[in-house]
Amino acid sequence: MSVWKVSGGKKLFGDIRIQGSKNAVLPIMAAAIITGCETELLNCPQLSDVEAAMAILRHLGCKAERDGDTVWIDSRGMNRTDIPHDLMREMRSSVIFLGAILARAHEAALSYPGGCELGARPIDLHLEALRSLGAEISEQGGSLYCRDKGLKGARINLSFPSVGATENAMLAACGAEGETVITNAAKEPEIIDLQDFLRKLGAEITGAGSSTITISGFVPQEKIGHRVMTDRIVSATALCCTASAGGCVTLKGVVPAYFETVTSVLESMGCEIERRSTSVKITSDGKLHAPRPIVTRPYPGFPTDAQPLLMAASLKAAGTTVFTENIFENRYRHVPELLRFGADISVVGRVAVVTGVNELIAAPVTAADLRGGAALITAALGARGLTTVYDTGHVVRGYDDFDKMLLSLGADISYDPETLASVV
Ligand code: EPZ
């Protein structure tokens, strides 16, 4: 059990550089095994999810080393095609390795990725896409067994623009004979970063960022260098932290357009925003008013990952903020914990209604998932008193040195990864 302690009421001031993107680097690390090659990844965030992906690569027979924010992968020695339960359990999004293993070895065995705190997390769209390319997939004893007699290019229409299914289809298509066209593809920026990497790997691929992606060939390269894009959700988190605590913070080295949906909502709540080509500056006196209703949608809509964070920033906003969570069926697990601060939130199905209160009072709370845990820390920054957030390792899955980032801005926060404190 790890513990974050936040003494609220301190405004945040300063400049920060945002970490590399968790949701971009994970599919890129999977892509590095499509062909035997040496890959150097720059701007790799230091996250437990990245460590989990490195453990999978090593299990498959690859080399995976880290030096600071650089990760080297040598996949020439890959000699296995299975991912066992203990490694799948570490990170359910490891299913993203399936398409890449099939593209390389034309067989794969994975322990079925279970659900998570956000819900069932089915992978039916992933499997449908791989079957369209000719994969034969059976499920037995909690595992998926996949094989193909040579993947064939196909037209894949996704019934929902699933990020993971789009990525798995892209990776497998690199190992297919002939052209693959993916329609109703996810348009998230992380898909564009994956396309950039796949082009360096030797893929003829176009369309990422639009709803139609075409992979029409693959000439493997042996050495690839790539700088991972900046994390747009961590960028949104830093903005919400400043809105919650008040202050003036500049995010550097970012792509403002990638999180403009969140930035514009905070601006409508009364924050002052200054946008430049690679930076965003936010100024807030901490006195906010409620924004228009927030509805989460696939990109370029409002991102589901930022919903908990914006909710934390809206708890003292004058008026009523209405959230509708359309992406995951169970993404309000931070609400009962936020209520412990004295927040006023009611949830009916996918709708959460937040009525602004004058003050939040610190309380011991427990992180239930990654972004929900970050939301508790965000709320604690704007609460009176010392908040303790108990966390079984959720936040460090996606945030690299979150405490150090906030400390550099003047927050009064400490993080103890190994506290054996009894949960209150
Ligand atoms: C990715 O998850 C991200 N994770 C999530 O970030 C993010 O919330 C999500 O995309 C949406 O943007 C990574 O990139 C590692 P989906 P993914 O497939 O790929 C349903 C975070 O906090 N669905 O777009 O799993 C699914 O149940 C994490 O960083 C199917 O029904 O998201 C969900 O309701 C959380 N069948 C919806 O689609 C499928 O085969 C969106 O899922 C696949 C998905």
Short mmCIF file of C-alpha atoms and ligand atoms in Angstrom, two decimals:
data_model
loop_
_atom_site.label_atom_id
_atom_site.label_comp_id
_atom_site.label_asym_id
_atom_site.label_seq_id
_atom_site.Cartn_x
_atom_site.Cartn_y
_atom_site.Cartn_z
CA MET A 1 0.00 0.00 0.00
CA SER A 2 1.51 3.38 -0.95
CA VAL A 3 0.44 6.69 0.47
CA TRP A 4 0.23 10.25 -0.89
CA LYS A 5 -0.05 13.05 1.67
CA VAL A 6 -1.26 16.44 0.45
CA SER A 7 -1.58 19.54 2.60
CA GLY A 8 -4.04 21.64 0.59
CA GLY A 9 -4.47 25.38 0.15
CA LYS A 10 -1.11 26.10 -1.51
CA LYS A 11 -1.34 27.79 -4.91
CA LEU A 12 0.81 26.37 -7.75
CA PHE A 13 3.35 28.49 -9.63
CA GLY A 14 6.00 27.64 -12.22
CA ASP A 15 6.84 25.91 -15.49
CA ILE A 16 6.77 22.14 -16.05
CA ARG A 17 7.70 19.78 -18.86
CA ILE A 18 5.15 16.99 -19.35
CA GLN A 19 6.19 13.31 -19.49
CA GLY A 20 6.01 11.03 -22.52
CA SER A 21 2.63 9.44 -23.23
CA LYS A 22 1.76 6.12 -21.55
CA ASN A 23 -0.93 5.39 -24.12
CA ALA A 24 1.43 6.10 -27.02
CA VAL A 25 4.50 4.22 -25.76
CA LEU A 26 2.72 0.94 -24.91
CA PRO A 27 1.54 0.08 -28.47
CA ILE A 28 4.88 1.31 -29.84
CA MET A 29 6.75 -1.11 -27.53
CA ALA A 30 4.53 -3.89 -28.89
CA ALA A 31 5.21 -2.75 -32.47
CA ALA A 32 8.96 -3.15 -31.87
CA ILE A 33 8.58 -6.96 -32.12
CA ILE A 34 6.79 -7.04 -35.48
CA THR A 35 10.18 -7.62 -37.08
CA GLY A 36 13.57 -8.42 -35.55
CA CYS A 37 15.06 -4.97 -35.05
CA GLU A 38 16.77 -2.60 -32.64
CA THR A 39 14.61 0.27 -31.37
CA GLU A 40 15.61 3.34 -29.35
CA LEU A 41 12.65 5.10 -27.73
CA LEU A 42 13.22 8.62 -26.35
CA ASN A 43 10.95 10.44 -23.87
CA CYS A 44 9.74 7.16 -22.36
CA PRO A 45 7.92 7.86 -19.09
CA GLN A 46 9.06 5.95 -15.98
CA LEU A 47 5.80 4.14 -15.20
CA SER A 48 4.90 0.73 -13.80
CA ASP A 49 2.93 0.04 -17.00
CA VAL A 50 6.10 0.60 -19.05
CA GLU A 51 8.01 -1.72 -16.69
CA ALA A 52 5.26 -4.32 -17.23
CA ALA A 53 5.64 -4.00 -21.01
CA MET A 54 9.43 -4.40 -20.68
CA ALA A 55 8.86 -7.57 -18.63
CA ILE A 56 6.67 -8.96 -21.42
CA LEU A 57 9.32 -8.14 -24.02
CA ARG A 58 11.99 -9.94 -21.98
CA HIS A 59 9.64 -12.93 -21.50
CA LEU A 60 9.27 -13.11 -25.30
CA GLY A 61 13.07 -13.34 -25.62
CA CYS A 62 13.75 -9.71 -26.49
CA LYS A 63 16.20 -7.39 -24.75
CA ALA A 64 14.67 -4.34 -23.09
CA GLU A 65 16.79 -1.85 -21.15
CA ARG A 66 16.20 1.63 -19.78
CA ASP A 67 18.60 4.54 -19.19
CA GLY A 68 16.60 7.45 -17.77
CA ASP A 69 13.92 8.41 -20.29
CA THR A 70 15.42 6.23 -23.06
CA VAL A 71 14.36 2.61 -23.59
CA TRP A 72 16.23 0.26 -25.92
CA ILE A 73 14.50 -2.82 -27.34
CA ASP A 74 16.27 -5.54 -29.34
CA SER A 75 13.65 -7.93 -30.69
CA ARG A 76 15.96 -9.97 -32.92
CA GLY A 77 16.16 -12.73 -30.29
CA MET A 78 12.43 -13.17 -29.81
CA ASN A 79 11.83 -16.89 -29.16
CA ARG A 80 8.39 -17.15 -27.51
CA THR A 81 4.85 -16.27 -28.54
CA ASP A 82 2.98 -16.54 -25.24
CA ILE A 83 2.12 -14.07 -22.47
CA PRO A 84 1.39 -15.85 -19.18
CA HIS A 85 -1.30 -14.89 -16.69
CA ASP A 86 1.01 -13.19 -14.19
CA LEU A 87 2.28 -10.79 -16.85
CA MET A 88 -1.18 -10.18 -18.36
CA ARG A 89 -2.54 -9.52 -14.89
CA GLU A 90 0.05 -6.77 -14.37
CA MET A 91 -1.39 -4.79 -17.25
CA ARG A 92 -4.61 -5.74 -19.08
CA SER A 93 -3.72 -3.53 -22.05
CA SER A 94 -0.98 -6.10 -22.80
CA VAL A 95 -3.56 -7.47 -25.24
CA ILE A 96 -1.97 -4.92 -27.59
CA PHE A 97 0.93 -7.39 -28.00
CA LEU A 98 -1.41 -9.91 -29.68
CA GLY A 99 -1.43 -8.27 -33.12
CA ALA A 100 2.33 -7.76 -33.08
CA ILE A 101 3.13 -11.35 -32.01
CA LEU A 102 0.86 -12.67 -34.78
CA ALA A 103 2.50 -10.40 -37.35
CA ARG A 104 5.93 -11.73 -36.34
CA ALA A 105 5.30 -15.41 -35.58
CA HIS A 106 1.79 -16.24 -36.84
CA GLU A 107 0.88 -17.84 -33.52
CA ALA A 108 0.19 -16.44 -30.05
CA ALA A 109 -1.15 -17.53 -26.69
CA LEU A 110 -2.33 -15.01 -24.11
CA SER A 111 -4.03 -15.40 -20.78
CA TYR A 112 -7.39 -13.71 -21.34
CA PRO A 113 -7.11 -10.08 -20.18
CA GLY A 114 -9.70 -9.70 -17.48
CA GLY A 115 -11.74 -6.63 -16.73
CA CYS A 116 -10.43 -3.86 -14.57
CA GLU A 117 -11.70 -1.17 -12.23
CA LEU A 118 -13.37 0.59 -15.16
CA GLY A 119 -15.53 -2.32 -16.22
CA ALA A 120 -15.55 -5.52 -18.26
CA ARG A 121 -13.05 -4.20 -20.84
CA PRO A 122 -14.11 -6.71 -23.56
CA ILE A 123 -11.78 -7.40 -26.50
CA ASP A 124 -14.36 -8.66 -29.02
CA LEU A 125 -13.47 -5.90 -31.49
CA HIS A 126 -9.77 -6.81 -31.26
CA LEU A 127 -10.55 -10.47 -32.01
CA GLU A 128 -12.98 -9.65 -34.85
CA ALA A 129 -10.30 -7.49 -36.50
CA LEU A 130 -7.64 -10.21 -36.22
CA ARG A 131 -10.06 -12.87 -37.55
CA SER A 132 -10.74 -10.58 -40.56
CA LEU A 133 -7.01 -10.83 -41.32
CA GLY A 134 -7.17 -14.64 -41.20
CA ALA A 135 -6.30 -15.40 -37.59
CA GLU A 136 -7.91 -18.50 -36.07
CA ILE A 137 -8.61 -17.72 -32.42
CA SER A 138 -9.93 -20.11 -29.78
CA GLU A 139 -10.49 -19.57 -26.09
CA GLN A 140 -9.85 -22.32 -23.57
CA GLY A 141 -9.09 -22.40 -19.87
CA GLY A 142 -8.93 -18.64 -19.58
CA SER A 143 -6.46 -18.32 -22.44
CA LEU A 144 -6.62 -17.19 -26.04
CA TYR A 145 -4.88 -19.39 -28.65
CA CYS A 146 -4.27 -17.74 -32.00
CA ARG A 147 -2.64 -18.92 -35.16
CA ASP A 148 -2.73 -18.05 -38.85
CA LYS A 149 -1.54 -19.63 -42.07
CA GLY A 150 -0.32 -16.26 -43.29
CA LEU A 151 -2.27 -13.07 -42.55
CA LYS A 152 -4.10 -11.59 -45.53
CA GLY A 153 -4.92 -7.90 -45.97
CA ALA A 154 -8.62 -7.18 -45.41
CA ARG A 155 -11.20 -4.46 -44.96
CA ILE A 156 -11.87 -4.11 -41.22
CA ASN A 157 -14.87 -2.07 -40.09
CA LEU A 158 -14.87 -1.40 -36.36
CA SER A 159 -18.39 -1.15 -34.92
CA PHE A 160 -16.92 1.24 -32.33
CA PRO A 161 -13.75 3.35 -32.72
CA SER A 162 -11.88 1.33 -30.09
CA VAL A 163 -8.34 2.62 -29.50
CA GLY A 164 -6.89 -0.78 -28.64
CA ALA A 165 -8.69 -2.62 -31.43
CA THR A 166 -7.49 -0.01 -33.95
CA GLU A 167 -3.91 -0.44 -32.70
CA ASN A 168 -4.07 -4.25 -32.73
CA ALA A 169 -5.41 -4.19 -36.30
CA MET A 170 -2.63 -1.81 -37.40
CA LEU A 171 0.07 -4.01 -35.86
CA ALA A 172 -1.26 -7.29 -37.28
CA ALA A 173 -1.81 -5.72 -40.71
CA CYS A 174 1.93 -5.03 -40.93
CA GLY A 175 2.39 -8.80 -41.11
CA ALA A 176 -0.36 -9.35 -43.69
CA GLU A 177 0.00 -9.97 -47.41
CA GLY A 178 -1.88 -7.26 -49.34
CA GLU A 179 -3.68 -4.07 -48.36
CA THR A 180 -5.65 -3.59 -45.15
CA VAL A 181 -8.20 -0.79 -44.73
CA ILE A 182 -9.49 -0.05 -41.22
CA THR A 183 -12.71 1.99 -41.16
CA ASN A 184 -14.33 3.67 -38.16
CA ALA A 185 -10.82 3.67 -36.68
CA ALA A 186 -10.04 5.53 -33.46
CA LYS A 187 -8.60 9.02 -34.15
CA GLU A 188 -6.69 9.54 -30.89
CA PRO A 189 -3.29 11.29 -31.21
CA GLU A 190 -1.61 8.16 -29.86
CA ILE A 191 -2.72 6.38 -33.06
CA ILE A 192 -0.85 9.04 -35.08
CA ASP A 193 2.28 8.48 -32.97
CA LEU A 194 1.98 4.72 -33.58
CA GLN A 195 1.68 5.36 -37.34
CA ASP A 196 4.81 7.53 -37.22
CA PHE A 197 6.69 4.69 -35.52
CA LEU A 198 5.36 2.04 -37.92
CA ARG A 199 6.50 4.13 -40.90
CA LYS A 200 10.04 4.16 -39.44
CA LEU A 201 9.71 0.39 -38.93
CA GLY A 202 9.02 0.04 -42.67
CA ALA A 203 5.23 0.13 -42.98
CA GLU A 204 3.42 1.90 -45.79
CA ILE A 205 0.62 3.31 -43.66
CA THR A 206 -1.63 6.37 -44.00
CA GLY A 207 -4.74 7.84 -42.43
CA ALA A 208 -4.03 7.78 -38.70
CA GLY A 209 -5.98 10.59 -37.03
CA SER A 210 -8.84 10.03 -39.46
CA SER A 211 -11.44 7.28 -39.36
CA THR A 212 -9.83 5.34 -42.23
CA ILE A 213 -6.33 3.86 -41.91
CA THR A 214 -4.68 2.00 -44.81
CA ILE A 215 -1.69 -0.34 -44.47
CA SER A 216 -0.45 -1.33 -47.91
CA GLY A 217 2.95 -2.86 -47.39
CA PHE A 218 5.86 -3.49 -45.06
CA VAL A 219 9.59 -3.44 -45.79
CA PRO A 220 11.23 -4.15 -42.39
CA GLN A 221 13.97 -1.83 -41.17
CA GLU A 222 16.66 -2.93 -38.72
CA LYS A 223 17.29 0.14 -36.58
CA ILE A 224 14.60 2.58 -35.46
CA GLY A 225 14.76 5.73 -33.36
CA HIS A 226 11.59 7.43 -32.12
CA ARG A 227 10.67 10.15 -29.64
CA VAL A 228 7.38 9.36 -27.87
CA MET A 229 4.74 12.10 -27.96
CA THR A 230 3.91 14.07 -24.81
CA ASP A 231 1.11 12.76 -22.58
CA ARG A 232 -2.05 14.75 -23.27
CA ILE A 233 -3.89 13.34 -20.23
CA VAL A 234 -1.06 14.26 -17.86
CA SER A 235 -1.16 17.72 -19.52
CA ALA A 236 -4.90 17.90 -18.74
CA THR A 237 -4.17 16.71 -15.20
CA ALA A 238 -1.65 19.53 -14.59
CA LEU A 239 -4.23 22.07 -15.82
CA CYS A 240 -6.91 20.63 -13.50
CA CYS A 241 -4.49 20.66 -10.54
CA THR A 242 -3.86 24.38 -11.13
CA ALA A 243 -7.58 25.09 -11.50
CA SER A 244 -8.24 23.23 -8.23
CA ALA A 245 -5.44 24.85 -6.19
CA GLY A 246 -5.26 28.21 -7.95
CA GLY A 247 -2.03 29.73 -9.25
CA CYS A 248 -0.19 30.19 -12.52
CA VAL A 249 1.46 27.27 -14.33
CA THR A 250 2.98 26.90 -17.80
CA LEU A 251 3.09 23.47 -19.50
CA LYS A 252 6.06 23.28 -21.88
CA GLY A 253 6.80 20.95 -24.79
CA VAL A 254 3.14 20.07 -25.37
CA VAL A 255 0.76 19.98 -28.35
CA PRO A 256 -2.06 22.28 -27.13
CA ALA A 257 -4.52 20.99 -29.71
CA TYR A 258 -4.33 17.47 -28.24
CA PHE A 259 -6.06 18.51 -25.01
CA GLU A 260 -7.93 21.62 -26.19
CA THR A 261 -11.27 20.08 -25.14
CA VAL A 262 -10.12 20.19 -21.51
CA THR A 263 -8.36 23.56 -21.82
CA SER A 264 -11.44 25.24 -23.30
CA VAL A 265 -13.70 23.90 -20.52
CA LEU A 266 -11.35 25.28 -17.85
CA GLU A 267 -11.30 28.62 -19.73
CA SER A 268 -15.12 28.65 -19.69
CA MET A 269 -14.96 28.07 -15.91
CA GLY A 270 -13.00 31.28 -15.42
CA CYS A 271 -9.38 30.21 -15.81
CA GLU A 272 -7.16 32.47 -17.90
CA ILE A 273 -5.48 30.49 -20.70
CA GLU A 274 -2.56 31.52 -22.92
CA ARG A 275 -1.86 29.13 -25.81
CA ARG A 276 1.41 29.11 -27.75
CA SER A 277 2.68 26.60 -30.35
CA THR A 278 4.27 24.23 -27.77
CA SER A 279 3.04 25.54 -24.43
CA VAL A 280 -0.12 26.36 -22.48
CA LYS A 281 -0.22 28.77 -19.53
CA ILE A 282 -3.12 28.60 -17.07
CA THR A 283 -3.90 31.20 -14.40
CA SER A 284 -6.65 30.66 -11.82
CA ASP A 285 -7.69 32.39 -8.62
CA GLY A 286 -9.36 29.12 -7.61
CA LYS A 287 -12.79 30.77 -7.82
CA LEU A 288 -14.49 29.01 -10.72
CA HIS A 289 -17.99 28.72 -12.09
CA ALA A 290 -19.59 25.60 -13.52
CA PRO A 291 -19.02 24.83 -17.23
CA ARG A 292 -21.52 23.58 -19.77
CA PRO A 293 -22.35 19.85 -19.49
CA ILE A 294 -19.38 17.54 -20.02
CA VAL A 295 -20.02 14.52 -22.27
CA THR A 296 -17.17 12.05 -22.81
CA ARG A 297 -16.71 10.79 -26.37
CA PRO A 298 -14.03 9.20 -28.56
CA TYR A 299 -11.40 11.69 -29.78
CA PRO A 300 -11.77 14.52 -30.70
CA GLY A 301 -14.56 14.59 -28.11
CA PHE A 302 -13.97 15.22 -24.40
CA PRO A 303 -11.60 12.43 -23.22
CA THR A 304 -12.95 9.92 -20.70
CA ASP A 305 -9.54 9.85 -19.02
CA ALA A 306 -9.90 13.55 -18.08
CA GLN A 307 -13.43 13.17 -16.65
CA PRO A 308 -12.30 12.33 -13.08
CA LEU A 309 -9.74 15.14 -13.15
CA LEU A 310 -12.15 17.81 -14.36
CA MET A 311 -14.68 16.60 -11.80
CA ALA A 312 -12.11 17.17 -9.05
CA ALA A 313 -11.49 20.69 -10.36
CA SER A 314 -15.25 21.44 -10.48
CA LEU A 315 -16.09 20.54 -6.85
CA LYS A 316 -16.01 24.19 -5.66
CA ALA A 317 -17.16 25.73 -8.96
CA ALA A 318 -20.23 27.91 -8.40
CA GLY A 319 -23.30 26.26 -9.90
CA THR A 320 -23.90 22.75 -11.23
CA THR A 321 -21.60 20.69 -13.44
CA VAL A 322 -23.19 17.73 -15.26
CA PHE A 323 -20.98 14.86 -16.47
CA THR A 324 -22.07 12.09 -18.81
CA GLU A 325 -19.60 9.17 -19.07
CA ASN A 326 -20.19 7.38 -22.37
CA ILE A 327 -17.02 5.33 -22.74
CA PHE A 328 -16.68 3.13 -19.65
CA GLU A 329 -19.55 1.67 -17.65
CA ASN A 330 -17.91 2.08 -14.26
CA ARG A 331 -15.88 5.26 -14.26
CA TYR A 332 -17.31 7.04 -11.22
CA ARG A 333 -15.45 5.09 -8.55
CA HIS A 334 -13.73 8.33 -7.46
CA VAL A 335 -17.14 9.82 -6.51
CA PRO A 336 -17.60 8.15 -3.09
CA GLU A 337 -14.05 9.22 -2.20
CA LEU A 338 -14.63 12.81 -3.38
CA LEU A 339 -17.78 12.92 -1.21
CA ARG A 340 -15.50 12.35 1.82
CA PHE A 341 -14.03 15.82 1.15
CA GLY A 342 -17.53 17.27 1.59
CA ALA A 343 -18.23 17.48 -2.14
CA ASP A 344 -21.83 17.43 -3.38
CA ILE A 345 -22.13 14.84 -6.17
CA SER A 346 -24.99 12.59 -7.18
CA VAL A 347 -24.70 9.79 -9.73
CA VAL A 348 -27.53 8.18 -11.68
CA GLY A 349 -26.28 5.66 -14.24
CA ARG A 350 -23.84 7.39 -16.59
CA VAL A 351 -24.69 10.88 -15.30
CA ALA A 352 -22.93 12.60 -12.39
CA VAL A 353 -24.19 15.97 -11.13
CA VAL A 354 -21.73 18.11 -9.16
CA THR A 355 -23.04 21.08 -7.15
CA GLY A 356 -20.26 23.46 -6.13
CA VAL A 357 -19.52 23.78 -2.39
CA ASN A 358 -17.66 26.63 -0.67
CA GLU A 359 -14.98 24.50 0.89
CA LEU A 360 -13.47 21.03 0.74
CA ILE A 361 -12.13 19.48 3.95
CA ALA A 362 -9.24 17.01 3.87
CA ALA A 363 -10.08 13.35 4.54
CA PRO A 364 -8.40 9.93 4.25
CA VAL A 365 -9.39 8.49 0.84
CA THR A 366 -8.54 5.47 -1.29
CA ALA A 367 -7.61 5.40 -4.99
CA ALA A 368 -9.75 2.92 -6.95
CA ASP A 369 -8.09 3.36 -10.36
CA LEU A 370 -5.43 5.35 -12.20
CA ARG A 371 -7.21 8.58 -13.15
CA GLY A 372 -9.52 8.39 -10.15
CA GLY A 373 -6.47 8.33 -7.89
CA ALA A 374 -5.02 11.37 -9.65
CA ALA A 375 -8.40 13.06 -9.19
CA LEU A 376 -8.21 12.56 -5.40
CA ILE A 377 -4.80 14.25 -5.35
CA THR A 378 -6.20 17.05 -7.55
CA ALA A 379 -9.08 17.62 -5.13
CA ALA A 380 -6.73 17.46 -2.11
CA LEU A 381 -4.72 20.38 -3.52
CA GLY A 382 -7.86 22.53 -3.15
CA ALA A 383 -8.97 21.15 0.23
CA ARG A 384 -8.32 22.59 3.71
CA GLY A 385 -6.05 20.33 5.78
CA LEU A 386 -3.93 17.23 5.28
CA THR A 387 -5.33 14.57 2.93
CA THR A 388 -3.99 11.01 2.88
CA VAL A 389 -4.59 9.06 -0.35
CA TYR A 390 -4.15 5.30 0.05
CA ASP A 391 -3.14 3.75 -3.25
CA THR A 392 -2.30 0.16 -4.21
CA GLY A 393 -0.13 1.35 -7.09
CA HIS A 394 -2.74 2.87 -9.39
CA VAL A 395 -1.35 6.39 -9.86
CA VAL A 396 2.23 5.37 -10.69
CA ARG A 397 0.89 3.29 -13.58
CA GLY A 398 0.34 6.54 -15.51
CA TYR A 399 2.11 9.39 -13.73
CA ASP A 400 5.90 9.71 -13.73
CA ASP A 401 7.07 11.46 -10.54
CA PHE A 402 3.68 13.13 -10.02
CA ASP A 403 4.74 14.22 -6.52
CA LYS A 404 7.97 15.80 -7.80
CA MET A 405 6.06 17.67 -10.52
CA LEU A 406 3.64 19.12 -7.97
CA LEU A 407 6.40 19.84 -5.42
CA SER A 408 8.26 21.85 -8.12
CA LEU A 409 5.13 24.00 -8.40
CA GLY A 410 4.92 24.67 -4.66
CA ALA A 411 2.46 21.99 -3.58
CA ASP A 412 2.89 20.46 -0.13
CA ILE A 413 2.85 16.77 -1.12
CA SER A 414 4.76 13.63 -0.16
CA TYR A 415 4.64 10.13 -1.61
CA ASP A 416 5.68 6.98 0.25
CA PRO A 417 5.61 3.95 -2.06
CA GLU A 418 5.93 1.40 0.69
CA THR A 419 3.83 2.67 3.60
CA LEU A 420 2.24 -0.21 5.40
CA ALA A 421 -0.28 2.14 6.97
CA SER A 422 -3.47 0.43 7.94
CA VAL A 423 -6.23 1.60 5.68
CA VAL A 424 -8.52 3.82 7.74
C1 EPZ B 1 -7.44 3.11 -24.32
O1 EPZ B 1 -8.07 1.99 -23.70
C2 EPZ B 1 -6.63 3.77 -23.22
N1 EPZ B 1 -5.63 2.84 -22.72
C3 EPZ B 1 -7.55 4.20 -22.08
O2 EPZ B 1 -6.75 4.89 -21.12
C4 EPZ B 1 -8.60 5.16 -22.63
O3 EPZ B 1 -9.50 5.51 -21.59
C5 EPZ B 1 -9.36 4.49 -23.78
O4 EPZ B 1 -8.42 4.05 -24.79
C6 EPZ B 1 -10.36 5.43 -24.43
O5 EPZ B 1 -9.71 6.55 -24.90
C7 EPZ B 1 -4.49 2.65 -23.43
O6 EPZ B 1 -4.29 3.23 -24.49
C8 EPZ B 1 -3.48 1.72 -22.84
P1 EPZ B 1 -11.21 1.39 -26.09
P2 EPZ B 1 -8.83 0.90 -24.62
O7 EPZ B 1 -10.90 0.10 -26.73
O8 EPZ B 1 -8.08 0.70 -25.88
C9 EPZ B 1 -15.30 -0.92 -25.42
C10 EPZ B 1 -5.93 5.41 -19.00
O9 EPZ B 1 -6.46 5.89 -17.98
N2 EPZ B 1 -14.65 -2.00 -26.18
O10 EPZ B 1 -11.27 2.62 -26.94
O11 EPZ B 1 -9.12 -0.27 -23.79
C11 EPZ B 1 -14.69 -0.78 -24.02
O12 EPZ B 1 -15.34 -1.66 -23.12
C12 EPZ B 1 -6.65 4.34 -19.79
O13 EPZ B 1 -4.82 5.79 -19.48
C13 EPZ B 1 -15.43 -3.09 -26.57
O14 EPZ B 1 -16.63 -3.17 -26.29
O15 EPZ B 1 -10.19 1.69 -24.93
C14 EPZ B 1 -14.94 0.65 -23.67
O16 EPZ B 1 -16.27 0.77 -23.16
C15 EPZ B 1 -7.99 3.98 -19.18
N3 EPZ B 1 -14.83 -4.11 -27.24
C16 EPZ B 1 -14.86 1.36 -25.01
O17 EPZ B 1 -15.00 0.35 -26.01
C17 EPZ B 1 -13.50 -4.08 -27.57
O18 EPZ B 1 -13.01 -5.03 -28.21
C18 EPZ B 1 -13.56 2.11 -25.24
O19 EPZ B 1 -12.55 1.17 -25.23
C19 EPZ B 1 -12.74 -2.96 -27.16
C20 EPZ B 1 -13.33 -1.92 -26.48
#
